[in-house]
């Protein structure tokens, strides 16, 4: 049996589900196969950053994501302690909840961070995709592919009946996670190592409201000297469903045989992390996973593209995995839609890898560096100079003293905790993506320099390739984001009243090129007003200039002022972006 489709997606994790939702939204015929009977069965990813929520806003599921997630204001008091009932070592305000950072985050996007476990996220995305036309086949395992000039022939197995069949697609997206067979079959080149450390997840029910009410947070980091035999024991207690369902993360030696897990051993680890073995705990499950430091240097082989953990594999630090996976698919889907519709040349697809591989590399290195940056905390607490747990305890307690050494130790700890902003408040890492590829047309200006730390701070710009800056505009007195006027699978053009010839030209050019391009003239008496004059502040072009935005809300090109022949200028630029 051969089934035909335009795109075959393998996987319904964040990458595959987002690909399915975007393709369904853009009206692309596709099939999704996924190995298991349903979506993720463990609540791994949870931090859902502004850029991702913004994408969900564009794809029409932001409200549901926010409704099911833990809100931003409850995410933020990240605690470092010796156990949940034990001594508090320090606290960092995270995910933009510090008042001094809050404004930056609020100004950056119409959307806010939220915390949504993968077990809740995937059904929302997969459900929306299916309701819009995705044909999703659960219990169906990808086995392999061959490709030719016209398409990809993949073999799959129905895991219920054991029957194997063939799916013929014009393109294949491998979103099959960190052990991706599609990436291996495609021969994608990788740099780095897999399984550099081992961790176990224990999901448990316990009412911990009394222990966390005074410092509600999604993450509690627990340092227990000596508890992991000859080293610094560090674990995480993470809220899954505040404040009654939790995930404990604990390390194990990946070089040794995998630890034997049972409810009793899991309960002991949980009780140790809580510091109170009288708390009633119900273990829901446990699983082992490896920390990786590995990324693909190419995301494509012919008609096969890989996205998500299939091409970037790293620890959960910074909460970037699922977010980046979703953003990969969002980048790829509109390009596939336009190529399949005949509105763009096939070489537009080259821009996927050109744009996303630098981000994959960046996040793998960032997440691993964030792990290393626990080192200064351990050093400040005197945990690295000895293996003796009693001595470690004494070193930690030394900082209570009124001595010069203790004052230095306190200062070192303060600095070490400040460094964790690069993990928990790395707004720039999340939002400063600036693409360089054949799907962006330079405007002849230099890339704007970052005037603050580019990892910590977002720098909005309309420089071609950057994400469209958000600001609130007015419509009938109501606020709408610049992002609400872009996206939706269409190109968008922003200009002012003295640039309305751009808008007239845009209509003509859209018809000529057979693409969707919606033009917005911002100004008094127009459908959209510059409510707070913020657009005038962020647009970086004159009122009669224009900013042309791609369907993924990244800037394709901008003109600083009105061109002599706006239609000719737009046609030229769009032909270049679309590779026609
Ligand atoms: P993912 O692994 O999720 O999905 C792969 C899919 O492919 C599955 O649907 C599977 O069934 C399918 N599949 C595999 N092989 C197949 C085959 N042969 N045939 C058919 N289907 C196949 N990230 C983040 O952004 N924020 C966070 O807070 C965290 N936190 C976090 C905590 C912990 C403890 C872990 C372990 C991980 C995180 N992450 C995270 C990372 C996040 O979980 C990870 O990056 C994403 O799940 C990756 O999504 P993918 O869709 O790429 O793969």
XYZ file of C-alpha atoms in Angstrom, residues 217-542:
326
model
C 8.341 28.882 42.268
C 8.475 26.372 39.495
C 12.013 25.316 40.468
C 13.703 24.483 43.773
C 17.378 23.526 43.550
C 18.497 21.295 46.382
C 22.186 20.956 47.361
C 22.933 17.987 49.571
C 26.673 17.489 50.112
C 27.776 13.885 49.916
C 24.369 12.455 49.121
C 25.435 11.091 45.742
C 28.455 9.154 47.008
C 31.662 11.108 46.872
C 30.335 14.274 45.325
C 27.988 17.215 45.514
C 24.457 15.945 45.401
C 22.258 18.408 43.581
C 18.667 17.760 42.700
C 15.661 19.690 41.497
C 12.123 19.725 42.808
C 9.918 21.146 40.092
C 6.250 21.929 40.199
C 4.204 20.123 37.566
C 0.807 21.076 38.933
C 1.223 23.727 41.603
C 1.455 22.665 44.389
C 0.324 19.081 44.402
C 2.158 17.345 41.573
C 5.927 17.485 41.238
C 8.931 16.223 39.362
C 12.145 15.400 41.204
C 15.328 15.307 39.148
C 18.364 13.546 40.528
C 21.684 12.638 38.895
C 23.226 9.211 38.449
C 26.562 7.982 37.203
C 26.065 7.369 33.495
C 29.265 5.317 33.304
C 27.798 2.790 35.760
C 24.875 0.413 35.077
C 21.518 2.269 35.226
C 20.181 2.493 38.797
C 17.498 -0.006 39.800
C 14.416 2.094 40.367
C 11.361 1.151 42.375
C 8.751 3.100 44.355
C 10.678 2.697 47.595
C 13.952 4.056 46.146
C 12.087 6.894 44.416
C 10.231 7.828 47.620
C 13.543 7.923 49.514
C 15.060 10.329 46.949
C 11.950 12.538 47.123
C 11.886 12.550 50.932
C 15.581 13.442 51.046
C 14.989 16.377 48.698
C 12.002 17.525 50.753
C 13.948 17.022 53.980
C 10.906 15.467 55.649
C 10.041 11.787 55.363
C 6.651 12.274 56.975
C 5.224 14.059 53.901
C 2.779 11.677 52.155
C 4.156 11.019 48.667
C 2.620 8.977 45.839
C 5.082 8.017 43.127
C 3.554 8.261 39.652
C 6.542 7.130 37.626
C 10.248 7.407 36.979
C 12.470 7.522 33.932
C 16.138 7.935 33.092
C 17.596 10.365 30.553
C 20.990 11.511 29.374
C 22.380 15.033 29.209
C 23.819 15.825 25.789
C 26.055 18.413 24.198
C 25.484 17.802 20.543
C 24.168 19.656 17.510
C 23.826 19.071 13.797
C 25.747 21.374 11.499
C 23.260 20.716 8.700
C 19.506 20.274 9.118
C 18.738 19.101 5.609
C 19.496 16.328 3.202
C 17.680 16.898 -0.081
C 13.953 16.706 0.636
C 14.436 15.685 4.248
C 14.543 18.280 7.036
C 15.075 17.666 10.710
C 13.818 19.851 13.555
C 13.929 19.938 17.342
C 16.000 17.604 19.506
C 16.685 15.618 16.351
C 19.251 18.334 15.555
C 20.039 20.013 18.894
C 20.502 17.989 22.054
C 21.331 19.586 25.372
C 20.382 19.684 29.073
C 17.132 21.344 30.215
C 18.988 24.395 31.621
C 17.539 27.682 30.294
C 14.414 25.743 29.230
C 15.293 26.065 25.577
C 14.660 22.605 24.104
C 10.952 22.533 23.421
C 10.929 26.271 22.713
C 13.631 25.992 20.059
C 11.989 22.885 18.593
C 8.710 24.744 18.118
C 10.549 27.726 16.641
C 12.387 25.467 14.145
C 9.100 24.141 12.811
C 7.545 27.593 12.663
C 10.512 28.715 10.557
C 10.209 25.781 8.162
C 6.437 25.462 7.734
C 5.689 28.705 5.876
C 8.559 28.071 3.496
C 7.286 24.586 2.673
C 3.771 26.004 2.227
C 4.942 28.608 -0.293
C 7.183 26.181 -2.190
C 4.427 23.558 -2.392
C 1.965 26.193 -3.592
C 4.406 27.198 -6.331
C 4.691 30.715 -4.903
C 8.380 30.311 -4.006
C 11.375 28.634 -5.571
C 12.661 25.489 -3.934
C 15.899 27.183 -2.880
C 13.892 29.196 -0.318
C 14.150 25.991 1.714
C 17.932 26.449 1.998
C 17.246 29.345 4.336
C 15.826 26.973 6.980
C 19.194 25.517 7.789
C 21.041 28.817 7.267
C 18.749 30.486 9.826
C 18.296 27.753 12.389
C 21.688 26.006 12.642
C 23.368 29.008 14.379
C 20.532 29.032 16.919
C 20.807 25.280 17.493
C 24.515 25.637 18.186
C 23.964 28.660 20.420
C 21.388 26.978 22.627
C 23.326 23.720 23.010
C 26.390 25.650 24.150
C 24.351 27.995 26.351
C 22.487 25.181 28.112
C 25.734 23.323 28.802
C 27.471 26.483 30.007
C 24.588 27.042 32.412
C 25.336 23.654 33.954
C 29.012 24.606 34.302
C 27.942 27.877 35.914
C 26.739 25.976 38.970
C 30.473 25.515 39.629
C 30.983 28.960 41.208
C 28.088 28.255 43.627
C 29.727 24.994 44.694
C 33.085 26.747 44.984
C 31.674 29.618 47.015
C 30.115 27.108 49.397
C 33.444 25.243 49.705
C 32.093 22.046 48.162
C 34.711 21.445 45.498
C 37.850 21.211 47.620
C 36.892 17.986 49.421
C 34.926 14.741 49.061
C 34.187 14.573 52.756
C 30.508 15.395 53.408
C 31.172 16.560 56.983
C 33.832 18.970 55.776
C 31.472 20.181 53.051
C 28.832 20.900 55.685
C 31.387 22.825 57.743
C 32.518 24.816 54.678
C 28.916 25.752 53.935
C 28.310 26.793 57.516
C 31.525 28.851 57.573
C 29.723 31.650 55.758
C 27.688 32.390 58.911
C 30.869 33.597 60.639
C 31.957 37.145 61.318
C 35.358 36.795 59.651
C 37.017 38.320 56.600
C 37.015 34.874 54.928
C 33.308 34.434 55.568
C 32.554 37.886 54.167
C 34.525 36.938 51.028
C 32.608 33.669 50.847
C 29.277 35.521 51.077
C 30.383 37.898 48.328
C 31.491 34.974 46.132
C 28.101 33.289 46.629
C 26.269 36.482 45.756
C 28.254 36.758 42.506
C 27.770 33.071 41.741
C 24.001 33.400 42.117
C 24.034 36.502 39.927
C 25.678 34.446 37.187
C 22.558 32.267 37.127
C 20.776 35.126 35.367
C 22.357 33.632 32.243
C 20.225 30.579 32.833
C 17.047 32.000 34.276
C 16.781 35.496 32.803
C 18.507 35.076 29.440
C 15.973 37.188 27.608
C 18.409 37.978 24.810
C 19.087 34.298 24.107
C 15.346 33.791 23.795
C 14.460 36.853 21.726
C 17.463 38.199 19.796
C 17.370 35.785 16.868
C 18.652 37.613 13.807
C 18.530 35.529 10.665
C 21.074 35.768 7.857
C 20.051 33.884 4.751
C 18.703 34.108 1.240
C 15.231 34.729 2.700
C 16.307 38.114 4.066
C 17.234 41.098 1.893
C 19.811 43.423 3.498
C 19.047 47.140 3.480
C 22.701 48.170 3.306
C 22.992 49.134 6.983
C 25.367 47.607 9.500
C 23.919 45.168 12.019
C 22.956 47.245 15.069
C 25.410 46.662 17.895
C 24.056 45.365 21.179
C 24.292 48.116 23.760
C 23.722 45.662 26.614
C 24.663 42.040 27.197
C 23.074 40.253 24.193
C 22.437 37.064 26.188
C 20.607 38.812 29.011
C 18.805 41.633 27.253
C 16.505 41.803 24.281
C 17.439 44.358 21.663
C 14.469 45.064 19.388
C 15.297 46.180 15.861
C 13.762 46.147 12.407
C 17.169 45.310 10.906
C 16.391 42.731 8.191
C 16.473 39.232 9.646
C 15.483 40.293 13.182
C 12.198 39.453 14.842
C 9.567 42.173 14.315
C 9.585 44.427 17.400
C 6.382 44.331 19.381
C 4.503 47.449 20.295
C 0.873 48.178 20.946
C -1.106 49.868 18.193
C -4.710 51.067 18.418
C -7.714 49.691 16.556
C -11.122 51.142 17.420
C -9.575 52.240 20.711
C -8.422 48.709 21.532
C -4.817 47.574 21.738
C -3.402 45.228 19.117
C 0.208 44.163 18.838
C 2.297 44.671 15.738
C 2.558 40.868 15.937
C -1.213 40.574 15.622
C -0.988 42.391 12.294
C 1.734 40.056 11.009
C 2.017 36.244 10.824
C -0.970 34.045 9.851
C 0.981 32.606 6.942
C 1.110 35.984 5.163
C 3.665 38.666 4.482
C 2.893 41.994 6.138
C 4.021 45.507 5.360
C 4.045 48.373 7.840
C 4.241 51.989 6.756
C 2.995 55.444 7.777
C 0.569 57.896 6.169
C 3.256 59.529 4.054
C 4.300 56.054 2.883
C 0.867 54.891 1.764
C 2.106 54.414 -1.765
C 3.869 51.339 -0.342
C 0.485 49.973 0.690
C -1.031 50.609 -2.727
C 1.985 48.949 -4.338
C 1.787 45.989 -1.947
C -1.722 45.137 -3.112
C -0.631 45.120 -6.730
C 2.571 43.158 -6.063
C 0.689 40.539 -4.034
C -1.674 39.958 -6.961
C 1.183 39.839 -9.474
C 3.195 37.347 -7.418
C 0.196 35.331 -6.227
C 1.074 35.687 -2.547
C -0.725 37.005 0.510
C 0.708 40.360 1.551
C -1.278 42.579 3.856
C -0.277 46.238 4.180
C -0.896 48.372 7.269
C -0.762 52.153 7.178
C -0.226 53.289 10.764
C -1.454 56.763 11.644
C -4.350 58.944 12.769
C -7.582 58.349 10.908
C -6.354 54.975 9.658
C -7.469 51.518 10.794
C -4.414 51.290 13.053
C -3.072 54.197 15.067
C 0.254 54.555 16.787
C -1.454 54.487 20.177
C 1.539 55.439 22.326
C 3.845 56.589 19.470
C 5.836 53.438 20.192
C 5.843 52.309 16.569
C 7.515 55.602 15.600
C 10.142 54.834 18.263
C 10.894 51.254 17.234
C 10.407 51.212 13.462
C 13.911 52.647 12.703
C 12.697 53.924 9.311
C 11.106 57.237 8.372
